[in-house]
Every structure is written in structure tokens, then in C-alpha cells.
Short mmCIF file of C-alpha atoms in Angstrom, two decimals:
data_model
loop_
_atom_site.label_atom_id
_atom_site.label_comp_id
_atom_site.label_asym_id
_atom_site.label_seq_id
_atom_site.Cartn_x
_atom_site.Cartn_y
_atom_site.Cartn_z
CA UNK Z 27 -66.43 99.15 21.88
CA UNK Z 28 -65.34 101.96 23.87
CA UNK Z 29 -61.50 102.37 23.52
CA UNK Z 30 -61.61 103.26 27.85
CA UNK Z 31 -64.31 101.93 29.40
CA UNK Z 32 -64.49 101.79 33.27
CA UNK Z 33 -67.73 101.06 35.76
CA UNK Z 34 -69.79 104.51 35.72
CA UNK Z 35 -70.82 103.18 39.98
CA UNK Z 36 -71.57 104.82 42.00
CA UNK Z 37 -69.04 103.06 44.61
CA UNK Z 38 -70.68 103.70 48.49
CA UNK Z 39 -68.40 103.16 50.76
CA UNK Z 40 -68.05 103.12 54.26
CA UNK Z 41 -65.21 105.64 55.92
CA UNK Z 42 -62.88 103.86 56.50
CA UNK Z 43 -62.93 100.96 54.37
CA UNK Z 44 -61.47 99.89 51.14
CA UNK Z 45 -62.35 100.50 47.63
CA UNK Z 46 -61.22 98.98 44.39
CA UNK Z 47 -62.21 99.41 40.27
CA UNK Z 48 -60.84 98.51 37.22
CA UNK Z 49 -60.61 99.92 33.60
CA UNK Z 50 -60.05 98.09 30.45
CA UNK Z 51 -58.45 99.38 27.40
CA UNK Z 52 -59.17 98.19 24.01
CA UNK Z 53 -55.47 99.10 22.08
CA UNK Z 54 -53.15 96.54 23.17
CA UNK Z 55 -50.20 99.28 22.26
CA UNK Z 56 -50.98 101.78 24.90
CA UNK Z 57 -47.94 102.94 26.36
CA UNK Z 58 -48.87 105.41 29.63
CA UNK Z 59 -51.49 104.88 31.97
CA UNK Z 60 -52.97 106.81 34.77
CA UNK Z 61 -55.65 107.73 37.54
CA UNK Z 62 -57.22 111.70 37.01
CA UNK Z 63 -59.34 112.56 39.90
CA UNK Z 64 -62.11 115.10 39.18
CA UNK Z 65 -64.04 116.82 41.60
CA UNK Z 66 -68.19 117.51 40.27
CA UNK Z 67 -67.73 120.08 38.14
CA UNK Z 68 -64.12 120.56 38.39
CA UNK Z 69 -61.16 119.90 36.24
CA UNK Z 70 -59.38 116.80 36.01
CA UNK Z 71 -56.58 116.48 38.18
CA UNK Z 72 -53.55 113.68 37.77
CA UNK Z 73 -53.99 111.27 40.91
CA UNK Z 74 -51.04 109.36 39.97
CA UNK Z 75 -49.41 107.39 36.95
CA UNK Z 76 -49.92 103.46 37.10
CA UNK Z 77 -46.47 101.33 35.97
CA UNK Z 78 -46.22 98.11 35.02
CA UNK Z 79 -44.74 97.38 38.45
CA UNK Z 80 -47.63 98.55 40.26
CA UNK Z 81 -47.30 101.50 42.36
CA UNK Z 82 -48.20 102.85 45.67
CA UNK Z 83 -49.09 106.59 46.94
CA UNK Z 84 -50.12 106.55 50.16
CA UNK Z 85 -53.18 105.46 50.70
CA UNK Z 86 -53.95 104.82 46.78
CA UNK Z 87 -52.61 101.92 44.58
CA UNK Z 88 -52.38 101.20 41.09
CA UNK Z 89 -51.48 98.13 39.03
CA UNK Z 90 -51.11 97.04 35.54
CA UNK Z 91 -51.92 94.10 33.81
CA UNK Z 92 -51.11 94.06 30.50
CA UNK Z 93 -51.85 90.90 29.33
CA UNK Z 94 -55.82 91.00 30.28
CA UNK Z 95 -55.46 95.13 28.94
CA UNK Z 96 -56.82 96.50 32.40
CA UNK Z 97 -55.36 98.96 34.99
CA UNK Z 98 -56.71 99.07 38.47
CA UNK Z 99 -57.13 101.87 41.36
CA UNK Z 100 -57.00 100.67 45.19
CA UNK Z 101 -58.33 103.04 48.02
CA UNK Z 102 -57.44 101.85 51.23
CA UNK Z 103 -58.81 103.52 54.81
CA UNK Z 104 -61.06 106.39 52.67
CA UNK Z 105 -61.24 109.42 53.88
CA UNK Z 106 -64.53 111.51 52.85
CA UNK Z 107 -62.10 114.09 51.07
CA UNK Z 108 -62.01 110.75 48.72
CA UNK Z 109 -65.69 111.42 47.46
CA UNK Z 110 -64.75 112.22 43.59
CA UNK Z 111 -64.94 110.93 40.07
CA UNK Z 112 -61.64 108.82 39.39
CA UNK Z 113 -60.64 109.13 35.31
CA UNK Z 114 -59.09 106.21 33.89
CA UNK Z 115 -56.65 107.80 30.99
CA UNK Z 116 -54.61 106.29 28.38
CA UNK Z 117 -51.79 107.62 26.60
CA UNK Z 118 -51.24 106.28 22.69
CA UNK Z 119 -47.65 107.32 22.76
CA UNK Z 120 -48.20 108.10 19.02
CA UNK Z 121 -45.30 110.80 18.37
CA UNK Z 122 -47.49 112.28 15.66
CA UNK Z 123 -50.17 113.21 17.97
CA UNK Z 124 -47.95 114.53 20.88
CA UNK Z 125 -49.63 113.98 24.00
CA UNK Z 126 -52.71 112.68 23.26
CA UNK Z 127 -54.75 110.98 25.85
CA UNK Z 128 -57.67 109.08 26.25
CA UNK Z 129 -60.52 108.99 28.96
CA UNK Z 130 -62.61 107.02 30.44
CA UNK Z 131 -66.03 107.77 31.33
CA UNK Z 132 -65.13 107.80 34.88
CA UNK Z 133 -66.06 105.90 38.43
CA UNK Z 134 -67.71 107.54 40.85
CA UNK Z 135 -66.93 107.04 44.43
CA UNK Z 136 -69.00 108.62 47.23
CA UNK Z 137 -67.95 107.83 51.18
CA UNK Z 138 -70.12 107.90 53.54
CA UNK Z 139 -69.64 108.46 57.22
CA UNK N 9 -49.17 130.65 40.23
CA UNK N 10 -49.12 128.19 37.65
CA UNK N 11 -52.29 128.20 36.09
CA UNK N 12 -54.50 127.40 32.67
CA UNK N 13 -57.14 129.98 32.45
CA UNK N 14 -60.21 130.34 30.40
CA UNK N 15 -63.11 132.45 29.61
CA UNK N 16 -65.97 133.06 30.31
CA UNK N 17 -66.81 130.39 32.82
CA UNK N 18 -70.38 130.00 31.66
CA UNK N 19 -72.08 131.23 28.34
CA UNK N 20 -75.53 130.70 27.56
CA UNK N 21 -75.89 131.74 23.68
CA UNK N 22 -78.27 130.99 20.80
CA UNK N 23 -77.41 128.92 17.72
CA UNK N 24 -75.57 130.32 15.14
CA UNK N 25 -74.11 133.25 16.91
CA UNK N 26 -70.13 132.81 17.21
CA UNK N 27 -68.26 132.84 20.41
CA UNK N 28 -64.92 132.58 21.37
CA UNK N 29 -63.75 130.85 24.38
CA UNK N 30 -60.62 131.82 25.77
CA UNK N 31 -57.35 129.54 26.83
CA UNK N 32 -54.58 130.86 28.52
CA UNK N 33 -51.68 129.13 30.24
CA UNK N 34 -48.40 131.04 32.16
CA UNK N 35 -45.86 127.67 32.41
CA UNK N 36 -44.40 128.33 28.86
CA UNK N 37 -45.94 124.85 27.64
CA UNK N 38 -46.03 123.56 24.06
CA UNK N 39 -48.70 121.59 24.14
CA UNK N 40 -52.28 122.74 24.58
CA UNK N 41 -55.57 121.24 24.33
CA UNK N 42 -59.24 121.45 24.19
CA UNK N 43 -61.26 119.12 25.35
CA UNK N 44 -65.30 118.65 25.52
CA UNK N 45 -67.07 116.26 28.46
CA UNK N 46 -70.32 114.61 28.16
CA UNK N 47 -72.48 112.32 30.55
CA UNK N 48 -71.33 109.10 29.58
CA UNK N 49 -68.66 110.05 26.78
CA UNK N 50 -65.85 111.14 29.16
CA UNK N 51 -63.79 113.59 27.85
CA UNK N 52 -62.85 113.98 24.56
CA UNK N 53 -60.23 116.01 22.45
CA UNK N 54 -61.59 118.79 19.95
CA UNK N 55 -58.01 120.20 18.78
CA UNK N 56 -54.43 120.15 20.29
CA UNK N 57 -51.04 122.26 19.30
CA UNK N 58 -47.86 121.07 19.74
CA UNK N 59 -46.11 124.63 19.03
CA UNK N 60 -47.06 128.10 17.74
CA UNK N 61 -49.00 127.71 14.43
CA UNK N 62 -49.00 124.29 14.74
CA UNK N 63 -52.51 122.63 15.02
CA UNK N 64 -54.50 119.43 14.63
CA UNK N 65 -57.64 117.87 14.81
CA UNK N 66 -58.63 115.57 17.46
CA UNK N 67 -61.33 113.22 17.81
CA UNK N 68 -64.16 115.45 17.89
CA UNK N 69 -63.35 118.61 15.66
CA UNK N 70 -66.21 119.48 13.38
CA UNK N 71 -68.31 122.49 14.25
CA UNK N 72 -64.89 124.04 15.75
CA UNK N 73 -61.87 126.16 14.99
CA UNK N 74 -58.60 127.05 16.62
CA UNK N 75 -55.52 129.29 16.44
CA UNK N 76 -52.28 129.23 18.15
CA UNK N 77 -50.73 132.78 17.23
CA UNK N 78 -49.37 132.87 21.05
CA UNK N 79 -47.83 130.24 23.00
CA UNK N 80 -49.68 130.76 26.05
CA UNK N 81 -52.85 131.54 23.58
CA UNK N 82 -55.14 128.77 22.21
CA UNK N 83 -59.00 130.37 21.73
CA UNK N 84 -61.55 127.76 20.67
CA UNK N 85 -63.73 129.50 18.54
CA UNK N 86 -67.58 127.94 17.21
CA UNK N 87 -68.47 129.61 14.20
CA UNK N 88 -72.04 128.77 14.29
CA UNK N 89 -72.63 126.96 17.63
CA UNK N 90 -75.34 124.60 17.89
CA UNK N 91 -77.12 123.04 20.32
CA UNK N 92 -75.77 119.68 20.55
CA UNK N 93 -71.97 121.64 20.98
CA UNK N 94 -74.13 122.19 24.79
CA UNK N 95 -71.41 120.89 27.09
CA UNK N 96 -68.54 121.35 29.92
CA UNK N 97 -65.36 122.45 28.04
CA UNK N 98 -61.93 122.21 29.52
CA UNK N 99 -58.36 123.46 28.11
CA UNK N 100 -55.26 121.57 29.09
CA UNK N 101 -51.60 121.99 28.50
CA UNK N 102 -48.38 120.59 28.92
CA UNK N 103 -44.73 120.62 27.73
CA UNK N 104 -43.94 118.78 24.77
CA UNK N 105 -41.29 116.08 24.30
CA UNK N 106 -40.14 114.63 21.25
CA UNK N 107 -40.81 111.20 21.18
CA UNK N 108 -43.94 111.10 21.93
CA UNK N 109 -43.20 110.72 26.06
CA UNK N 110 -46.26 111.71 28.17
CA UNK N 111 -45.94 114.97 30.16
CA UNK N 112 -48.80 115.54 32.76
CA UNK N 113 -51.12 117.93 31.43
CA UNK N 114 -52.68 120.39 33.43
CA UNK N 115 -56.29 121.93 32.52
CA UNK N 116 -58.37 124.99 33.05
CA UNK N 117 -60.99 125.14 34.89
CA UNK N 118 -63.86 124.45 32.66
CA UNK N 119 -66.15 126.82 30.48
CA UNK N 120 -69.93 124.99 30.60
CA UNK N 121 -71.76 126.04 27.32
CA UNK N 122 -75.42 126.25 26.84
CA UNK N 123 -76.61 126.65 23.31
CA UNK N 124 -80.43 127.26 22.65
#
């Protein structure tokens, strides 16, 4: 079992509408958590880190659930500028291996007008 | 500008001929990072350095070497490259905290690799 796994998609979706996907992690002591965004062929970029609170940026939300090991990403009223690859990534926390962090394969969202 | 560079941004080569791809980063980080991405594998860490002459491997690290003589320098180097080390290869770096707290790491802009 993958230690990141999230839904390859792709999401279509309408401008305009909503979009949500989750990601499960495997190692119950994962401490950090986040969203990357990659454009095709681009690097990974940090969309936004996910706390156990949940957390809001705008138009994007993210939410933690520890218990069931999954984070989630929410895209509300997308924009065609939202057309990218979102990364799941997990952070160990492991002192010994500094800032070591784990990917999903990634979930591809393409909006259409 | 705050950057990560690398080089070259594509290399088509033939096995067993060693290259060196290039990792550069201007924000006076302590951490860097390589990292290699594959359909369906995500990305996944070769080598990182927490300091100056302080490496480790990752997940992936056979088939490659590193050096950090520099701070802002961490070359990946294949000695022998071989086909299946065909991929899209990105550097990263970050600062470094003690304790093990996540600092966002920012990475280059890719070098894709075709080995024949």
C-alpha cells in the first residue's frame, strides 16, 4: 500500500462549480499535511497547509481527519486558472530526516468553460 | 529573486556516460533536496542535506551521488546513468529547524532526463 495515495481523476468540472478530493495516508504518526499545486510540467508549488482545524484560503479549503487518516481539498466557484495537478504531501516529522516529505501521486483537475 | 535553479533543463544522454545536474538556491537554506517524478509514482526523494557536508539517502538513492561542498550547491551526479533513471527531476530547498518542524520547501524548476 502506497504510503499517499490520492484519486489520479481526471476531475471535469464545470466553471464555476465546486470540486472536492481526498487523500489517505497510511502512517497514523504523520505530523504536517498539505496541498502542492503543480502546473504540467512545472514544479510543485505549496497551495496551502491543511490543520487539524480545517482551514480556509479563499476560494480553497482543507480539512483533516485524523481518525479515518485522510486530508481533503475543496474548490469552490473554479476559475479555469484552477486547471492543475493538486499534490497531496505528508510530512513524517522525523527529526532525523529533517524535512522530509511525502507525495502523492497527484489529482488532476481540468475546468472547463 | 528568490529562486532554486538547475541545469541543464533537458539532457538527452546515452547509458553509462556521467552527467551532472546542477542545483542552486540564493535564500541561504539548509536544507536541499532532490527529487525524481514518475507517471504514477509521484515524486520521490533521491538525497537531501541538512547542512554543508552533511548528506543522506532518501527513498530512491541507488544509481546516484551527491555533494554539498556549498550551501547554495547540491549537484546530483549519475555515474553511469541508465535508462530506467529516464525521468523529470526537481531540486527543492528550505531552511532547516531543529526539531524536525516543517519549513515550506521551494523547488527548481525541473531537469527532464532522457537516457538511451
Amino acid at each position: 500500500r502506497k504510503e499517499v495515495e490520492q484519486d489520479p481523476g481526471p476531475f471535469n468540472v464545470p466553471e464555476g462549480a465546486t470540486v472536492a478530493f481526498n487523500c489517505t495516508y497510511s502512517n497514523s504518526a504523520s505530523q504536517s499535511f498539505f496541498w502542492y499545486r503543480q502546473d504540467c510540467r512545472k514544479e510543485p508549488k505549496l497551495l496551502m497547509s491543511v490543520y487539524s482545524s480545517g482551514n480556509e484560503d479563499g476560494r480553497f479549503t482543507a480539512q483533516l481527519n485524523r481518525a479515518s487518516q485522510y486530508i481533503s481539498l475543496l474548490i469552490r466557484d473554479s476559475k479555469l486558472s484552477d486547471s492543475a495537478t493538486y499534490l497531496c504531501v505528508v510530512n513524517m516529522g522525523i527529526k532525523a530526516a529533517g524535512n522530509k516529505l511525502t507525495f502523492g501521486g497527484g489529482t488532476r483537475v481540468l475546468v472547463k468553460p | 529573486e528568490a529562486q532554486v535553479t538547475q541545469n541543464p533543463r533537458y539532457l538527452i544522454t546515452v547509458t553509462g556516460k556521467k552527467l551532472t545536474v546542477t542545483c542552486s538556491q540564493n535564500m541561504n537554506h539548509e536544507y536541499m533536496s532532490w527529487y525524481r517524478q514518475d507517471p504514477g509514482l509521484g515524486l520521490r526523494q533521491i538525497y537531501y542535506s541538512m547542512n554543508v557536508e552533511v548528506t543522506d539517502k532518501g527513498d530512491v538513492p541507488e544509481g546516484y551521488k551527491v555533494s554539498r561542498k556549498e550551501k547554495r550547491n547540491f549537484p546530483l551526479i549519475l555515474e553511469s546513468p541508465s535508462p530506467n533513471q529516464t525521468s523529470l527531476y526537481f531540486c527543492a530547498s528550505s531552511l532547516y529547524t531543529r526539531g524536525g518542524y516543517y519549513n515550506e520547501q521551494f523547488f527548481g524548476p525541473g531537469t527532464r532526463l532522457t537516457v538511451l
